CSV table of N, CA and C in Angstrom, one decimal:
chain,number,residue,atom,x,y,z
A,1,UNK,N,-8.2,-1.4,54.5
A,1,UNK,CA,-9.1,-2.1,53.9
A,1,UNK,C,-9.0,-2.3,52.3
A,2,UNK,N,-9.0,-3.4,51.8
A,2,UNK,CA,-8.8,-3.6,50.4
A,2,UNK,C,-9.7,-3.2,49.6
A,3,UNK,N,-9.4,-2.5,48.3
A,3,UNK,CA,-10.4,-2.0,47.5
A,3,UNK,C,-10.6,-3.1,46.3
A,4,UNK,N,-11.7,-3.1,46.0
A,4,UNK,CA,-12.1,-4.1,45.0
A,4,UNK,C,-11.8,-3.4,43.7
A,5,UNK,N,-11.2,-4.2,42.7
A,5,UNK,CA,-10.7,-3.8,41.5
A,5,UNK,C,-11.8,-4.0,40.4
A,6,UNK,N,-12.4,-3.2,39.9
A,6,UNK,CA,-13.4,-3.3,38.8
A,6,UNK,C,-12.7,-3.5,37.3
A,7,UNK,N,-13.1,-4.5,36.8
A,7,UNK,CA,-12.4,-4.6,35.5
A,7,UNK,C,-13.0,-3.5,34.3
A,8,UNK,N,-12.1,-3.3,33.5
A,8,UNK,CA,-12.4,-2.3,32.6
A,8,UNK,C,-12.6,-3.0,31.3
A,9,UNK,N,-13.9,-2.8,30.8
A,9,UNK,CA,-14.5,-3.3,29.5
A,9,UNK,C,-14.5,-2.3,28.5
A,10,UNK,N,-14.1,-1.1,28.9
A,10,UNK,CA,-14.1,0.0,27.8
A,10,UNK,C,-13.2,0.0,26.9
A,11,UNK,N,-13.7,0.2,25.6
A,11,UNK,CA,-12.8,0.3,24.3
A,11,UNK,C,-12.3,1.6,24.2
A,12,UNK,N,-11.0,1.6,24.0
A,12,UNK,CA,-10.2,3.0,23.8
A,12,UNK,C,-9.4,2.9,22.5
A,13,UNK,N,-10.2,3.3,21.5
A,13,UNK,CA,-9.7,3.1,20.0
A,13,UNK,C,-8.4,4.0,19.9
A,14,UNK,N,-8.5,5.2,20.6
A,14,UNK,CA,-7.2,6.1,20.6
A,14,UNK,C,-5.9,5.4,21.1
A,15,UNK,N,-6.2,4.6,22.0
A,15,UNK,CA,-5.0,4.1,22.8
A,15,UNK,C,-4.8,2.6,22.2
A,16,UNK,N,-5.8,2.2,21.2
A,16,UNK,CA,-5.7,0.8,20.6
A,16,UNK,C,-6.0,-0.3,21.6
A,17,UNK,N,-6.8,-0.1,22.5
A,17,UNK,CA,-7.2,-1.1,23.6
A,17,UNK,C,-8.7,-1.6,23.4
A,18,UNK,N,-8.7,-3.0,23.3
A,18,UNK,CA,-10.0,-3.5,23.0
A,18,UNK,C,-10.2,-4.9,23.9
A,19,UNK,N,-10.4,-4.5,25.2
A,19,UNK,CA,-10.5,-5.5,26.2
A,19,UNK,C,-11.6,-6.6,25.7
A,20,UNK,N,-11.2,-8.0,25.8
A,20,UNK,CA,-12.0,-9.1,25.5
A,20,UNK,C,-12.8,-8.9,24.1
A,21,UNK,N,-12.0,-8.5,23.1
A,21,UNK,CA,-12.5,-8.3,21.8
A,21,UNK,C,-11.8,-9.1,20.7
A,22,UNK,N,-12.5,-9.4,19.7
A,22,UNK,CA,-11.9,-9.9,18.6
A,22,UNK,C,-11.9,-8.7,17.6
A,23,UNK,N,-10.7,-8.5,17.1
A,23,UNK,CA,-10.6,-7.2,16.2
A,23,UNK,C,-10.3,-7.5,14.7
A,24,UNK,N,-10.5,-6.6,13.8
A,24,UNK,CA,-10.5,-6.8,12.3
A,24,UNK,C,-10.0,-5.7,11.7
A,25,UNK,N,-9.0,-5.8,10.7
A,25,UNK,CA,-8.6,-4.7,9.9
A,25,UNK,C,-8.5,-5.1,8.5
A,26,UNK,N,-8.6,-4.1,7.6
A,26,UNK,CA,-8.6,-4.5,6.1
A,26,UNK,C,-7.2,-5.0,5.8
A,27,UNK,N,-7.1,-5.7,4.8
A,27,UNK,CA,-5.8,-6.0,4.1
A,27,UNK,C,-5.8,-5.3,2.7
A,28,UNK,N,-4.8,-4.3,2.6
A,28,UNK,CA,-4.7,-3.7,1.2
A,28,UNK,C,-4.9,-4.6,0.1
A,29,UNK,N,-5.6,-4.3,-0.9
A,29,UNK,CA,-5.7,-5.0,-2.1
A,29,UNK,C,-6.8,-6.2,-2.0
A,30,UNK,N,-6.7,-7.0,-1.1
A,30,UNK,CA,-7.5,-8.2,-0.9
A,30,UNK,C,-8.9,-7.7,-0.3
A,31,UNK,N,-9.0,-6.8,0.6
A,31,UNK,CA,-10.0,-6.2,1.1
A,31,UNK,C,-10.8,-5.3,0.2
A,32,UNK,N,-10.0,-4.7,-0.6
A,32,UNK,CA,-10.6,-3.8,-1.7
A,32,UNK,C,-11.3,-4.6,-2.7
A,33,UNK,N,-11.0,-5.8,-3.0
A,33,UNK,CA,-11.6,-6.7,-3.9
A,33,UNK,C,-12.9,-7.4,-3.3
A,34,UNK,N,-12.6,-8.0,-1.8
A,34,UNK,CA,-13.7,-8.5,-1.2
A,34,UNK,C,-13.7,-8.0,0.1
A,35,UNK,N,-14.6,-6.9,0.3
A,35,UNK,CA,-14.5,-6.2,1.5
A,35,UNK,C,-14.7,-7.0,3.0
A,36,UNK,N,-15.3,-8.3,2.9
A,36,UNK,CA,-15.4,-9.1,4.1
A,36,UNK,C,-14.2,-9.8,4.5
A,37,UNK,N,-13.2,-9.8,3.6
A,37,UNK,CA,-11.9,-10.6,3.9
A,37,UNK,C,-11.0,-9.4,4.5
A,38,UNK,N,-10.3,-10.0,5.7
A,38,UNK,CA,-9.5,-9.0,6.3
A,38,UNK,C,-8.6,-9.8,7.3
A,39,UNK,N,-7.9,-9.0,8.1
A,39,UNK,CA,-6.9,-9.6,9.1
A,39,UNK,C,-7.5,-9.5,10.5
A,40,UNK,N,-7.5,-10.6,11.2
A,40,UNK,CA,-8.2,-10.7,12.5
A,40,UNK,C,-7.2,-10.8,13.7
A,41,UNK,N,-7.5,-10.3,15.0
A,41,UNK,CA,-6.6,-10.8,16.1
A,41,UNK,C,-7.6,-10.6,17.3
A,42,UNK,N,-7.1,-11.1,18.5
A,42,UNK,CA,-7.8,-11.1,19.6
A,42,UNK,C,-7.0,-10.4,20.7
A,43,UNK,N,-7.8,-9.7,21.5
A,43,UNK,CA,-7.2,-8.9,22.5
A,43,UNK,C,-7.4,-9.6,24.0
A,44,UNK,N,-6.4,-9.1,24.9
A,44,UNK,CA,-6.4,-9.9,26.1
A,44,UNK,C,-7.4,-9.0,27.0
A,45,UNK,N,-7.4,-9.4,28.3
A,45,UNK,CA,-8.4,-8.6,29.2
A,45,UNK,C,-8.0,-7.1,29.4
A,46,UNK,N,-6.7,-6.8,29.1
A,46,UNK,CA,-6.2,-5.6,29.3
A,46,UNK,C,-6.4,-4.7,28.0
A,47,UNK,N,-6.9,-5.5,26.8
A,47,UNK,CA,-7.2,-4.7,25.7
A,47,UNK,C,-5.9,-4.9,24.7
A,48,UNK,N,-4.8,-5.5,25.1
A,48,UNK,CA,-3.7,-5.8,24.2
A,48,UNK,C,-4.0,-6.6,23.1
A,49,UNK,N,-3.9,-6.2,21.8
A,49,UNK,CA,-4.2,-7.2,20.7
A,49,UNK,C,-3.1,-8.0,20.4
A,50,UNK,N,-3.4,-9.2,20.1
A,50,UNK,CA,-2.4,-10.3,19.7
A,50,UNK,C,-2.9,-10.8,18.3
A,51,UNK,N,-2.1,-10.8,17.3
A,51,UNK,CA,-2.4,-11.3,16.0
A,51,UNK,C,-1.5,-12.0,15.4
A,52,UNK,N,-1.7,-13.0,14.7
A,52,UNK,CA,-1.0,-14.0,13.9
A,52,UNK,C,-0.5,-13.2,12.6
A,53,UNK,N,0.7,-12.5,12.6
A,53,UNK,CA,0.9,-11.6,11.6
A,53,UNK,C,1.7,-12.2,10.5
A,54,UNK,N,2.3,-13.2,10.6
A,54,UNK,CA,3.0,-13.7,9.6
A,54,UNK,C,3.8,-15.1,10.1
A,55,UNK,N,4.5,-15.8,9.2
A,55,UNK,CA,5.3,-17.1,9.6
A,55,UNK,C,6.0,-16.8,10.9
A,56,UNK,N,5.7,-17.7,11.9
A,56,UNK,CA,6.4,-17.8,13.2
A,56,UNK,C,6.4,-16.5,14.0
A,57,UNK,N,5.3,-15.7,13.6
A,57,UNK,CA,5.3,-14.3,14.3
A,57,UNK,C,3.8,-13.9,15.0
A,58,UNK,N,3.6,-13.8,16.1
A,58,UNK,CA,2.4,-13.1,16.7
A,58,UNK,C,2.7,-11.8,17.3
A,59,UNK,N,2.1,-10.8,16.6
A,59,UNK,CA,2.3,-9.5,17.0
A,59,UNK,C,1.6,-9.1,18.4
A,60,UNK,N,2.1,-8.3,19.2
A,60,UNK,CA,1.4,-7.8,20.2
A,60,UNK,C,1.3,-6.3,20.3
A,61,UNK,N,0.1,-5.8,20.4
A,61,UNK,CA,-0.1,-4.4,20.6
A,61,UNK,C,-0.4,-3.6,19.3
A,62,UNK,N,0.2,-4.0,18.1
A,62,UNK,CA,0.0,-3.4,16.8
A,62,UNK,C,-0.2,-4.5,15.9
A,63,UNK,N,-1.4,-4.3,15.2
A,63,UNK,CA,-1.8,-5.4,14.2
A,63,UNK,C,-1.0,-5.2,12.9
A,64,UNK,N,-0.7,-6.3,12.2
A,64,UNK,CA,0.1,-6.4,10.8
A,64,UNK,C,-0.4,-5.3,9.8
A,65,UNK,N,-1.7,-5.1,9.6
A,65,UNK,CA,-2.1,-4.2,8.6
A,65,UNK,C,-2.7,-2.9,9.2
A,66,UNK,N,-2.6,-2.4,10.4
A,66,UNK,CA,-2.9,-1.2,10.9
A,66,UNK,C,-3.9,-1.5,11.9
A,67,UNK,N,-4.3,-0.3,12.5
A,67,UNK,CA,-5.3,-0.4,13.7
A,67,UNK,C,-6.7,-1.1,13.3
A,68,UNK,N,-7.4,-1.6,14.1
A,68,UNK,CA,-8.6,-2.2,13.8
A,68,UNK,C,-9.7,-1.3,13.4
A,69,UNK,N,-10.5,-1.7,12.4
A,69,UNK,CA,-11.8,-1.0,11.9
A,69,UNK,C,-13.0,-1.5,12.5
A,70,UNK,N,-13.0,-2.9,12.9
A,70,UNK,CA,-14.1,-3.5,13.5
A,70,UNK,C,-13.8,-4.3,14.8
A,71,UNK,N,-14.6,-4.5,15.6
A,71,UNK,CA,-14.6,-5.3,16.8
A,71,UNK,C,-15.7,-6.0,17.2
A,72,UNK,N,-15.6,-6.9,17.8
A,72,UNK,CA,-16.8,-7.8,18.5
A,72,UNK,C,-16.3,-8.0,20.0
A,73,UNK,N,-16.8,-7.5,20.8
A,73,UNK,CA,-16.6,-7.6,22.3
A,73,UNK,C,-17.3,-8.9,22.8
A,74,UNK,N,-16.6,-9.7,23.5
A,74,UNK,CA,-17.2,-10.9,23.9
A,74,UNK,C,-17.2,-10.9,25.5
A,75,UNK,N,-18.0,-11.7,26.1
A,75,UNK,CA,-18.2,-11.9,27.4
A,75,UNK,C,-17.2,-12.8,28.1
A,76,UNK,N,-16.2,-12.3,28.9
A,76,UNK,CA,-15.1,-13.1,29.5
A,76,UNK,C,-15.8,-14.2,30.5
A,77,UNK,N,-17.1,-14.0,31.0
A,77,UNK,CA,-17.6,-14.9,31.9
A,77,UNK,C,-17.9,-16.3,31.1
A,78,UNK,N,-18.0,-16.1,29.9
A,78,UNK,CA,-18.2,-17.4,29.2
A,78,UNK,C,-16.9,-18.1,28.6
A,79,UNK,N,-15.7,-17.6,29.3
A,79,UNK,CA,-14.6,-18.3,29.1
A,79,UNK,C,-14.4,-19.1,30.3
A,80,UNK,N,-13.9,-20.4,30.2
A,80,UNK,CA,-13.6,-21.2,31.5
A,80,UNK,C,-12.7,-20.3,32.3
A,81,UNK,N,-12.8,-20.3,33.5
A,81,UNK,CA,-12.1,-19.6,34.5
A,81,UNK,C,-12.2,-18.1,34.3
A,82,UNK,N,-13.2,-17.5,33.5
A,82,UNK,CA,-13.3,-16.2,33.5
A,82,UNK,C,-12.2,-15.3,32.8
A,83,UNK,N,-11.9,-14.3,33.5
A,83,UNK,CA,-10.7,-13.5,32.9
A,83,UNK,C,-9.4,-14.2,32.8
A,84,UNK,N,-9.0,-14.9,33.7
A,84,UNK,CA,-7.8,-15.7,33.8
A,84,UNK,C,-7.9,-16.7,32.7
A,85,UNK,N,-9.0,-17.3,32.4
A,85,UNK,CA,-9.1,-18.4,31.5
A,85,UNK,C,-9.0,-17.6,30.1
A,86,UNK,N,-9.5,-16.5,29.9
A,86,UNK,CA,-9.5,-15.7,28.6
A,86,UNK,C,-8.1,-15.3,28.4
A,87,UNK,N,-7.3,-14.9,29.3
A,87,UNK,CA,-6.0,-14.5,29.0
A,87,UNK,C,-5.2,-15.7,28.8
A,88,UNK,N,-5.2,-16.7,29.6
A,88,UNK,CA,-4.4,-17.9,29.3
A,88,UNK,C,-4.7,-18.5,27.9
A,89,UNK,N,-6.0,-18.4,27.3
A,89,UNK,CA,-6.3,-18.9,26.0
A,89,UNK,C,-5.7,-18.1,24.9
A,90,UNK,N,-5.6,-16.9,25.2
A,90,UNK,CA,-4.9,-16.0,24.1
A,90,UNK,C,-3.4,-16.2,24.2
A,91,UNK,N,-3.0,-16.2,25.4
A,91,UNK,CA,-1.4,-16.4,25.4
A,91,UNK,C,-1.0,-17.7,25.0
A,92,UNK,N,-1.8,-18.9,25.4
A,92,UNK,CA,-1.5,-20.2,24.9
A,92,UNK,C,-1.5,-20.3,23.3
A,93,UNK,N,-2.5,-19.7,22.7
A,93,UNK,CA,-2.7,-19.7,21.4
A,93,UNK,C,-1.6,-19.0,20.7
A,94,UNK,N,-1.2,-17.9,21.3
A,94,UNK,CA,-0.2,-17.1,20.7
A,94,UNK,C,1.2,-17.8,20.7
A,95,UNK,N,1.4,-18.6,21.8
A,95,UNK,CA,2.7,-19.4,21.8
A,95,UNK,C,2.7,-20.5,20.8
A,96,UNK,N,1.5,-21.1,20.6
A,96,UNK,CA,1.3,-22.1,19.7
A,96,UNK,C,1.7,-21.5,18.2
A,97,UNK,N,1.1,-20.3,17.9
A,97,UNK,CA,1.3,-19.9,16.6
A,97,UNK,C,2.5,-19.1,16.3
A,98,UNK,N,3.3,-18.9,17.3
A,98,UNK,CA,4.7,-18.4,17.3
A,98,UNK,C,5.6,-19.4,16.6
A,99,UNK,N,5.1,-20.7,16.5
A,99,UNK,CA,5.8,-21.8,16.0
A,99,UNK,C,5.2,-22.4,14.7
A,100,UNK,N,4.5,-21.6,14.1
A,100,UNK,CA,3.6,-22.1,12.7
A,100,UNK,C,3.9,-21.0,11.7
A,101,UNK,N,3.9,-21.9,10.6
A,101,UNK,CA,4.0,-21.2,9.3
A,101,UNK,C,2.5,-20.5,9.0
A,102,UNK,N,2.5,-19.4,8.5
A,102,UNK,CA,1.4,-18.7,8.0
A,102,UNK,C,0.9,-19.0,6.7
A,103,UNK,N,-0.3,-19.4,6.4
A,103,UNK,CA,-0.9,-19.6,5.1
A,103,UNK,C,-2.2,-18.7,4.9
A,104,UNK,N,-2.3,-18.2,3.7
A,104,UNK,CA,-3.4,-17.3,3.4
A,104,UNK,C,-4.7,-18.0,3.6
A,105,UNK,N,-4.9,-19.2,3.0
A,105,UNK,CA,-6.2,-19.8,3.0
A,105,UNK,C,-6.4,-20.7,4.2
A,106,UNK,N,-5.5,-21.1,5.0
A,106,UNK,CA,-5.8,-21.9,6.1
A,106,UNK,C,-4.5,-21.9,7.2
A,107,UNK,N,-4.8,-22.2,8.2
A,107,UNK,CA,-3.8,-21.9,9.4
A,107,UNK,C,-3.4,-20.3,9.5
A,108,UNK,N,-4.3,-19.5,9.5
A,108,UNK,CA,-4.1,-18.1,9.4
A,108,UNK,C,-4.5,-17.3,10.7
A,109,UNK,N,-4.6,-15.9,10.6
A,109,UNK,CA,-5.1,-15.3,11.9
A,109,UNK,C,-6.3,-15.7,12.3
A,110,UNK,N,-7.3,-16.0,11.5
A,110,UNK,CA,-8.6,-16.4,11.9
A,110,UNK,C,-8.4,-17.7,12.7
A,111,UNK,N,-7.7,-18.7,12.3
A,111,UNK,CA,-7.3,-19.9,13.0
A,111,UNK,C,-6.7,-19.7,14.4
A,112,UNK,N,-5.9,-18.7,14.5
A,112,UNK,CA,-5.2,-18.3,15.8
A,112,UNK,C,-6.3,-17.9,16.7
A,113,UNK,N,-7.3,-17.2,16.3
A,113,UNK,CA,-8.3,-16.5,17.1
A,113,UNK,C,-9.2,-17.7,17.5
A,114,UNK,N,-9.5,-18.6,16.6
A,114,UNK,CA,-10.4,-19.7,16.8
A,114,UNK,C,-9.7,-20.6,17.8
A,115,UNK,N,-8.4,-20.9,17.8
A,115,UNK,CA,-7.6,-21.6,18.8
A,115,UNK,C,-7.5,-21.0,20.1
A,116,UNK,N,-7.5,-19.7,20.2
A,116,UNK,CA,-7.6,-19.0,21.6
A,116,UNK,C,-8.9,-19.4,22.2
A,117,UNK,N,-9.9,-19.2,21.4
A,117,UNK,CA,-11.3,-19.5,21.8
A,117,UNK,C,-11.5,-20.9,22.3
A,118,UNK,N,-10.9,-21.8,21.5
A,118,UNK,CA,-11.0,-23.4,22.0
A,118,UNK,C,-10.1,-23.4,23.4
A,119,UNK,N,-9.1,-22.9,23.4
A,119,UNK,CA,-8.2,-23.0,24.6
A,119,UNK,C,-9.0,-22.6,25.9
A,120,UNK,N,-9.8,-21.4,25.7
A,120,UNK,CA,-10.4,-20.9,26.9
A,120,UNK,C,-11.8,-21.5,27.0
A,121,UNK,N,-12.1,-22.5,26.2
A,121,UNK,CA,-13.4,-23.2,26.1
A,121,UNK,C,-14.6,-22.1,26.1
A,122,UNK,N,-14.4,-21.2,25.3
A,122,UNK,CA,-15.3,-20.1,25.2
A,122,UNK,C,-16.8,-20.6,24.9
A,123,UNK,N,-17.7,-20.2,25.7
A,123,UNK,CA,-19.1,-20.6,25.7
A,123,UNK,C,-19.3,-22.2,25.8
A,124,UNK,N,-18.3,-22.8,26.5
A,124,UNK,CA,-18.3,-24.1,26.6
A,124,UNK,C,-18.1,-25.0,25.3
A,125,UNK,N,-17.6,-24.3,24.3
A,125,UNK,CA,-17.2,-25.0,23.1
A,125,UNK,C,-15.9,-25.2,22.8
A,126,UNK,N,-15.4,-26.3,22.0
A,126,UNK,CA,-14.0,-26.3,21.5
A,126,UNK,C,-14.0,-26.6,20.1
A,127,UNK,N,-15.0,-26.1,19.4
A,127,UNK,CA,-15.0,-26.3,17.8
A,127,UNK,C,-15.1,-25.1,17.2
A,128,UNK,N,-14.4,-24.0,17.5
A,128,UNK,CA,-14.1,-22.9,16.8
A,128,UNK,C,-13.0,-23.0,15.8
A,129,UNK,N,-13.2,-22.5,14.6
A,129,UNK,CA,-12.1,-22.6,13.6
A,129,UNK,C,-12.2,-21.4,12.8
A,130,UNK,N,-11.3,-21.4,11.6
A,130,UNK,CA,-11.4,-20.0,11.1
A,130,UNK,C,-12.7,-19.8,10.2
A,131,UNK,N,-13.5,-20.7,9.8
A,131,UNK,CA,-14.8,-20.3,9.2
A,131,UNK,C,-15.8,-20.1,10.3
A,132,UNK,N,-15.9,-20.7,11.3
A,132,UNK,CA,-16.8,-20.3,12.4
A,132,UNK,C,-16.4,-19.0,12.9
A,133,UNK,N,-15.2,-18.6,13.0
A,133,UNK,CA,-14.7,-17.5,13.6
A,133,UNK,C,-15.1,-16.3,12.7
A,134,UNK,N,-14.9,-16.5,11.3
A,134,UNK,CA,-15.3,-15.6,10.4
A,134,UNK,C,-16.8,-15.2,10.4
A,135,UNK,N,-17.6,-16.2,10.4
A,135,UNK,CA,-19.1,-16.0,10.2
A,135,UNK,C,-19.6,-15.2,11.5
A,136,UNK,N,-19.2,-15.9,12.8
A,136,UNK,CA,-19.6,-15.2,14.0
A,136,UNK,C,-19.3,-13.8,14.0
A,137,UNK,N,-17.8,-13.6,13.7
A,137,UNK,CA,-17.4,-12.2,13.9
A,137,UNK,C,-18.2,-11.4,12.8
A,138,UNK,N,-18.3,-11.6,11.6
A,138,UNK,CA,-19.1,-10.9,10.5
A,138,UNK,C,-20.4,-10.5,10.9
A,139,UNK,N,-21.2,-11.5,11.6
A,139,UNK,CA,-22.5,-11.2,12.1
A,139,UNK,C,-22.5,-10.4,13.3
A,140,UNK,N,-21.7,-10.4,14.2
A,140,UNK,CA,-21.6,-9.5,15.3
A,140,UNK,C,-20.8,-8.4,15.4
A,141,UNK,N,-20.0,-8.1,14.6
A,141,UNK,CA,-19.1,-7.0,14.8
A,141,UNK,C,-19.7,-5.6,14.7
A,142,UNK,N,-18.9,-4.8,15.1
A,142,UNK,CA,-19.3,-3.1,15.0
A,142,UNK,C,-18.1,-2.5,14.5
A,143,UNK,N,-18.4,-1.4,13.7
A,143,UNK,CA,-17.3,-0.5,13.1
A,143,UNK,C,-16.9,0.3,14.3
A,144,UNK,N,-15.7,0.7,14.4
A,144,UNK,CA,-15.1,1.5,15.5
A,144,UNK,C,-15.7,3.1,15.2
A,145,UNK,N,-15.7,3.5,14.0
A,145,UNK,CA,-16.3,4.7,13.6
A,145,UNK,C,-16.7,4.8,12.2
A,146,UNK,N,-17.2,6.0,11.8
A,146,UNK,CA,-17.7,6.0,10.5
A,146,UNK,C,-16.3,6.1,9.5
A,147,UNK,N,-15.2,6.6,10.0
A,147,UNK,CA,-14.0,6.6,9.2
A,147,UNK,C,-13.5,5.1,9.0
A,148,UNK,N,-13.7,4.3,10.1
A,148,UNK,CA,-13.3,2.9,10.0
A,148,UNK,C,-14.2,2.3,8.9
A,149,UNK,N,-15.5,2.5,9.0
A,149,UNK,CA,-16.3,2.1,7.8
A,149,UNK,C,-15.8,2.5,6.4
A,150,UNK,N,-15.4,3.8,6.3
A,150,UNK,CA,-15.0,4.2,5.0
A,150,UNK,C,-13.8,3.5,4.6
A,151,UNK,N,-12.8,3.3,5.5
A,151,UNK,CA,-11.5,2.7,5.2
A,151,UNK,C,-11.7,1.3,4.8
A,152,UNK,N,-12.8,0.6,5.2
A,152,UNK,CA,-13.1,-0.7,4.8
A,152,UNK,C,-13.8,-0.8,3.5
A,153,UNK,N,-14.7,0.0,3.3
A,153,UNK,CA,-15.5,0.0,2.1
A,153,UNK,C,-15.2,1.0,0.9
A,154,UNK,N,-14.8,2.1,1.3
A,154,UNK,CA,-14.4,3.0,0.1
A,154,UNK,C,-13.7,2.6,-0.9
A,155,UNK,N,-12.5,1.9,-0.7
A,155,UNK,CA,-11.5,1.4,-1.8
A,155,UNK,C,-12.6,0.4,-2.8
A,156,UNK,N,-13.3,-0.4,-2.2
A,156,UNK,CA,-14.2,-1.4,-2.9
A,156,UNK,C,-15.2,-0.6,-3.9
A,157,UNK,N,-15.9,0.5,-3.2
A,157,UNK,CA,-16.8,1.2,-4.0
A,157,UNK,C,-16.1,2.0,-5.2
A,158,UNK,N,-14.8,2.6,-4.9
A,158,UNK,CA,-14.2,3.2,-5.9
A,158,UNK,C,-13.7,2.2,-7.0
A,159,UNK,N,-13.3,1.1,-6.7
A,159,UNK,CA,-12.8,0.0,-7.8
A,159,UNK,C,-14.1,-0.4,-8.5
A,160,UNK,N,-15.4,-0.6,-7.9
A,160,UNK,CA,-16.6,-0.9,-8.6
A,160,UNK,C,-16.9,0.2,-9.6
A,161,UNK,N,-16.9,1.4,-9.1
A,161,UNK,CA,-17.2,2.7,-9.9
A,161,UNK,C,-16.4,2.5,-11.2
A,162,UNK,N,-15.0,2.5,-11.1
A,162,UNK,CA,-14.1,2.4,-12.1
A,162,UNK,C,-14.2,1.3,-13.1
A,163,UNK,N,-14.7,0.1,-12.4
A,163,UNK,CA,-15.1,-1.1,-13.4
A,163,UNK,C,-16.3,-0.8,-14.2
A,164,UNK,N,-17.4,-0.4,-13.5
A,164,UNK,CA,-18.6,0.0,-14.2
A,164,UNK,C,-18.5,1.2,-15.2
A,165,UNK,N,-17.7,2.1,-14.8
A,165,UNK,CA,-17.4,3.2,-16.0
A,165,UNK,C,-16.7,2.6,-17.0
A,166,UNK,N,-15.6,1.9,-16.9
A,166,UNK,CA,-15.0,1.3,-18.1
A,166,UNK,C,-15.8,0.4,-18.8
A,167,UNK,N,-16.7,-0.3,-18.2
A,167,UNK,CA,-17.6,-1.3,-18.8
A,167,UNK,C,-18.5,-0.4,-19.8
A,168,UNK,N,-19.1,0.6,-19.1
A,168,UNK,CA,-20.1,1.5,-19.8
A,168,UNK,C,-19.4,2.2,-21.0
A,169,UNK,N,-18.2,2.8,-20.9
A,169,UNK,CA,-17.3,3.4,-21.8
A,169,UNK,C,-17.0,2.5,-22.9
A,170,UNK,N,-16.7,1.2,-22.6
A,170,UNK,CA,-16.3,0.3,-23.5
A,170,UNK,C,-17.5,-0.1,-24.4
A,171,UNK,N,-18.7,-0.2,-23.8
A,171,UNK,CA,-19.8,-0.6,-24.6
A,171,UNK,C,-20.3,0.5,-25.5
A,172,UNK,N,-20.2,1.8,-25.0
A,172,UNK,CA,-20.3,3.0,-25.8
A,172,UNK,C,-19.5,3.1,-27.1
A,173,UNK,N,-18.1,2.7,-26.9
A,173,UNK,CA,-17.2,2.9,-27.9
A,173,UNK,C,-17.4,1.8,-28.9
A,174,UNK,N,-18.2,0.9,-28.6
A,174,UNK,CA,-18.3,-0.3,-29.7
A,174,UNK,C,-19.6,-0.1,-30.5
A,175,UNK,N,-20.4,0.8,-30.0
A,175,UNK,CA,-21.7,1.3,-30.8
A,175,UNK,C,-21.5,2.1,-32.0
């Protein structure tokens, strides 16, 4: 008698597995200045992350700037052909981006994720791009842990505290 195989939607941050997720990690210096800007990837049904990590390179399993701090788990049933469609979309987008130059402000990691969503016709749509992906992710994401929240925001708060302190000190010195 054949056993039915249940899909595993469980996120395992310790093993770095995020099935059906878009994931995000801070980029040193850039995220410290603008905490909403970071590096994005998309995971397969097995939770293996694929991210457009640099020119002509899509990483598998390890993100370019470290483990994710935020994630957004999507519904594979909204991908054309379900799980197979999800994995095919991620795979095809990764093959496309292995042949592309990486640019910081366009055709970047967010574009790679948008292309994967378009190729799987996620939610019946084919208009995902880096801007739409950014806003949808920012609105729907969750932090992996409190430490992940601190990793994202603490450098920004420290920099702002230094800037405010220097500004106040400078104003006091001129009086």
